[in-house]
Amino acid sequence: SLQPLRAKPIPKSLRASQRKPREPEVASSLIKKIFSHYAKIKVARDALKIVEKCTERYFKQLSNDLEAYSKHAGRKTVEMADMEVLLRRQGLVTDKMPMHVLIERYLPLEYRKLLIPIAVSGNKVIPCK
Amino acid sequence: GGEAGMKRTAPRATLRRIIRKHKPELRLAANADLLVHLSFLLFLHRLAEEARTNAFEDKSTIIKPEHTIAAAKVIKHFKY
């Protein structure tokens, strides 16, 4: 099914973004939705701009940390164990707040199904008991 | 709890792209990005609660930039 190479007409609105690829970032609409949901009170537009900036820095820090943890374990791939170390360092996972509880609390069912068996076997919770 | 009503689809490809931007050599195991999303949600949760506390202390009914900046400063492992 060889087709002649023909430039598809690109709508004007898309052309600008194709010329200059955007930096990958979480959509500001999503940041706004999540932050406002947790804030429970009105959030000024300027305040959301700060949250966006914080988010960028958060991911930069997170990338550094994940690299350090996986390197420390002699790997180039971030495994679930590294993610648990990260959440523990952030004070989110503790002895009283295991990772799977956070997963159950914050992530929708479709993602929980993907993570819980992995998290449990990675933790060796079942074999140890 | 209290998550009902919020659409919670993770921007999985975007999260992977962001990490690749910072660390091009780093690979993420299958589904590790979902835990990145989890940590991001918890980060925003903390930031929002802290900012709201600052707004209340300021007798403000709306979260202003200064409340958010102050909130970011007190969150551990994160320097604004």
Short mmCIF file of C-alpha atoms in Angstrom, two decimals:
data_model
loop_
_atom_site.label_atom_id
_atom_site.label_comp_id
_atom_site.label_asym_id
_atom_site.label_seq_id
_atom_site.Cartn_x
_atom_site.Cartn_y
_atom_site.Cartn_z
CA SER A 1 0.00 0.00 0.00
CA LEU A 2 2.46 2.59 -1.21
CA GLN A 3 0.93 5.98 -1.19
CA PRO A 4 2.41 9.01 -2.79
CA LEU A 5 4.01 11.27 -0.23
CA ARG A 6 1.75 14.19 -0.08
CA ALA A 7 1.76 16.86 2.54
CA LYS A 8 -1.47 16.71 4.48
CA PRO A 9 -3.14 20.04 4.93
CA ILE A 10 -2.42 21.16 8.47
CA PRO A 11 -4.91 23.41 10.20
CA LYS A 12 -3.48 26.81 10.93
CA SER A 13 -3.91 26.36 14.69
CA LEU A 14 -1.60 23.33 14.67
CA ARG A 15 1.11 24.73 12.45
CA ALA A 16 2.70 26.95 15.06
CA SER A 17 3.10 24.07 17.54
CA GLN A 18 4.69 21.88 14.86
CA ARG A 19 7.27 24.46 14.01
CA LYS A 20 8.45 24.76 17.59
CA PRO A 21 8.07 21.60 19.69
CA ARG A 22 6.81 22.42 23.14
CA GLU A 23 8.67 21.44 26.27
CA PRO A 24 6.92 18.49 27.87
CA GLU A 25 4.88 19.64 30.83
CA VAL A 26 1.74 18.65 32.67
CA ALA A 27 -1.19 20.57 31.21
CA SER A 28 -1.98 23.67 33.25
CA SER A 29 -5.66 22.70 33.11
CA LEU A 30 -4.85 19.42 34.86
CA ILE A 31 -2.67 21.13 37.48
CA LYS A 32 -5.48 23.59 38.10
CA LYS A 33 -8.06 20.83 38.43
CA ILE A 34 -6.02 18.75 40.86
CA PHE A 35 -4.79 21.68 42.97
CA SER A 36 -8.23 23.30 43.19
CA HIS A 37 -9.74 19.97 44.15
CA TYR A 38 -7.38 19.62 47.10
CA ALA A 39 -7.43 23.31 48.02
CA LYS A 40 -11.23 23.31 48.45
CA ILE A 41 -11.24 27.13 48.33
CA LYS A 42 -10.86 29.54 45.46
CA VAL A 43 -7.40 29.85 43.97
CA ALA A 44 -6.23 33.09 42.36
CA ARG A 45 -5.00 32.84 38.78
CA ASP A 46 -1.53 34.12 39.80
CA ALA A 47 -1.37 31.50 42.53
CA LEU A 48 -1.93 28.78 39.94
CA LYS A 49 0.98 30.17 37.96
CA ILE A 50 3.14 29.60 41.04
CA VAL A 51 1.80 26.06 41.34
CA GLU A 52 2.78 25.41 37.73
CA LYS A 53 6.28 26.66 38.42
CA CYS A 54 6.47 24.50 41.56
CA THR A 55 5.36 21.51 39.49
CA GLU A 56 8.20 22.03 37.02
CA ARG A 57 10.71 22.18 39.83
CA TYR A 58 9.13 19.20 41.50
CA PHE A 59 9.66 17.03 38.43
CA LYS A 60 13.22 18.24 38.04
CA GLN A 61 13.97 17.26 41.64
CA LEU A 62 12.11 13.98 41.20
CA SER A 63 14.16 13.11 38.11
CA ASN A 64 17.39 13.79 39.99
CA ASP A 65 16.28 11.67 42.94
CA LEU A 66 15.14 8.76 40.78
CA GLU A 67 18.43 8.76 38.90
CA ALA A 68 20.33 8.72 42.18
CA TYR A 69 18.30 5.84 43.62
CA SER A 70 18.51 3.64 40.53
CA LYS A 71 22.22 4.40 40.09
CA HIS A 72 22.78 3.50 43.71
CA ALA A 73 21.20 0.12 42.99
CA GLY A 74 23.39 -0.27 39.90
CA ARG A 75 20.54 0.09 37.42
CA LYS A 76 19.60 2.36 34.55
CA THR A 77 15.93 1.63 34.96
CA VAL A 78 13.71 3.06 37.66
CA GLU A 79 12.01 0.11 39.34
CA MET A 80 9.08 0.04 41.74
CA ALA A 81 11.54 -0.26 44.62
CA ASP A 82 13.08 3.10 43.66
CA MET A 83 9.63 4.66 43.59
CA GLU A 84 8.99 3.36 47.08
CA VAL A 85 12.30 4.81 48.30
CA LEU A 86 11.26 8.14 46.75
CA LEU A 87 7.87 8.16 48.44
CA ARG A 88 9.52 7.19 51.73
CA ARG A 89 12.08 9.99 51.44
CA GLN A 90 9.24 12.38 50.74
CA GLY A 91 7.68 11.21 53.99
CA LEU A 92 4.61 9.91 52.18
CA VAL A 93 5.24 6.22 52.73
CA THR A 94 5.91 5.37 56.37
CA ASP A 95 5.67 2.28 58.53
CA LYS A 96 2.10 3.29 59.31
CA MET A 97 1.29 4.32 55.75
CA PRO A 98 2.34 1.59 53.35
CA MET A 99 2.60 2.37 49.65
CA HIS A 100 -0.36 0.18 48.68
CA VAL A 101 -2.65 2.19 50.95
CA LEU A 102 -1.65 5.40 49.14
CA ILE A 103 -2.23 3.64 45.82
CA GLU A 104 -5.67 2.51 46.94
CA ARG A 105 -6.52 5.96 48.24
CA TYR A 106 -5.30 8.13 45.39
CA LEU A 107 -5.36 6.12 42.19
CA PRO A 108 -8.38 4.89 40.23
CA LEU A 109 -9.19 1.19 40.07
CA GLU A 110 -7.71 0.62 36.60
CA TYR A 111 -4.30 1.78 37.86
CA ARG A 112 -4.61 0.05 41.24
CA LYS A 113 -5.08 -3.24 39.41
CA LEU A 114 -1.82 -2.67 37.56
CA LEU A 115 0.14 -1.70 40.66
CA ILE A 116 -1.04 -3.62 43.68
CA PRO A 117 0.21 -7.12 42.73
CA ILE A 118 3.57 -5.63 41.75
CA ALA A 119 3.84 -3.52 44.87
CA VAL A 120 2.99 -6.42 47.16
CA SER A 121 5.39 -8.91 45.57
CA GLY A 122 8.10 -6.24 45.35
CA ASN A 123 7.71 -5.60 49.03
CA LYS A 124 7.83 -9.30 49.73
CA VAL A 125 4.90 -8.78 52.04
CA ILE A 126 3.31 -12.11 51.28
CA PRO A 127 6.39 -14.39 51.30
CA CYS A 128 7.58 -12.95 54.61
CA LYS A 129 4.36 -13.61 56.46
CA GLY B 1 -10.79 9.17 50.04
CA GLY B 2 -12.63 12.23 48.86
CA GLU B 3 -11.49 11.70 45.32
CA ALA B 4 -14.90 11.18 43.79
CA GLY B 5 -15.79 13.62 41.08
CA MET B 6 -12.24 14.34 40.02
CA LYS B 7 -11.15 12.83 36.75
CA ARG B 8 -8.02 10.98 37.59
CA THR B 9 -6.48 9.82 34.37
CA ALA B 10 -2.72 10.11 34.64
CA PRO B 11 -0.91 11.92 31.83
CA ARG B 12 1.39 8.91 31.49
CA ALA B 13 3.15 9.80 28.25
CA THR B 14 3.73 13.36 29.44
CA LEU B 15 5.20 12.19 32.73
CA ARG B 16 7.61 9.92 30.88
CA ARG B 17 8.54 12.75 28.51
CA ILE B 18 9.22 15.12 31.40
CA ILE B 19 11.58 12.66 33.06
CA ARG B 20 13.27 11.94 29.73
CA LYS B 21 13.81 15.67 29.30
CA HIS B 22 15.65 15.88 32.64
CA LYS B 23 17.36 12.46 32.46
CA PRO B 24 17.59 11.18 28.89
CA GLU B 25 19.47 8.02 29.94
CA LEU B 26 17.02 6.99 32.62
CA ARG B 27 14.41 4.30 31.87
CA LEU B 28 11.19 3.75 33.73
CA ALA B 29 9.97 0.22 34.44
CA ALA B 30 6.45 -0.65 33.35
CA ASN B 31 3.89 1.23 35.44
CA ALA B 32 6.53 3.11 37.41
CA ASP B 33 5.08 6.24 35.80
CA LEU B 34 1.86 5.58 37.70
CA LEU B 35 3.77 5.94 40.94
CA VAL B 36 5.32 9.15 39.60
CA HIS B 37 1.75 10.31 39.09
CA LEU B 38 0.88 9.23 42.63
CA SER B 39 3.77 11.21 44.09
CA PHE B 40 2.74 14.19 41.98
CA LEU B 41 -0.85 14.01 43.27
CA LEU B 42 0.42 13.81 46.84
CA PHE B 43 2.74 16.74 46.22
CA LEU B 44 -0.13 18.89 44.96
CA HIS B 45 -2.26 17.69 47.87
CA ARG B 46 0.37 18.85 50.35
CA LEU B 47 0.96 22.12 48.56
CA ALA B 48 -2.77 22.85 48.40
CA GLU B 49 -3.40 22.05 52.07
CA GLU B 50 -0.45 24.13 53.17
CA ALA B 51 -1.51 27.04 50.94
CA ARG B 52 -5.06 26.86 52.26
CA THR B 53 -3.79 26.96 55.86
CA ASN B 54 -1.76 30.05 54.96
CA ALA B 55 -4.83 31.67 53.40
CA PHE B 56 -6.89 30.99 56.54
CA GLU B 57 -4.20 32.43 58.78
CA ASP B 58 -4.21 35.45 56.53
CA LYS B 59 -8.02 35.65 56.87
CA SER B 60 -8.24 35.29 53.13
CA THR B 61 -11.02 33.33 51.44
CA ILE B 62 -8.92 32.83 48.36
CA ILE B 63 -5.48 31.30 47.85
CA LYS B 64 -3.10 34.03 46.70
CA PRO B 65 0.38 33.69 45.19
CA GLU B 66 2.12 34.50 48.50
CA HIS B 67 0.20 31.68 50.25
CA THR B 68 1.43 29.26 47.62
CA ILE B 69 5.03 30.49 47.74
CA ALA B 70 5.09 30.17 51.52
CA ALA B 71 3.56 26.70 51.22
CA ALA B 72 6.20 25.56 48.74
CA LYS B 73 8.92 26.72 51.11
CA VAL B 74 7.83 24.51 53.99
CA ILE B 75 7.40 21.34 51.95
CA LYS B 76 10.33 19.05 52.54
CA HIS B 77 12.43 17.79 49.68
CA PHE B 78 11.32 20.66 47.62
CA LYS B 79 12.91 24.04 47.37
CA TYR B 80 11.01 26.79 45.73
#
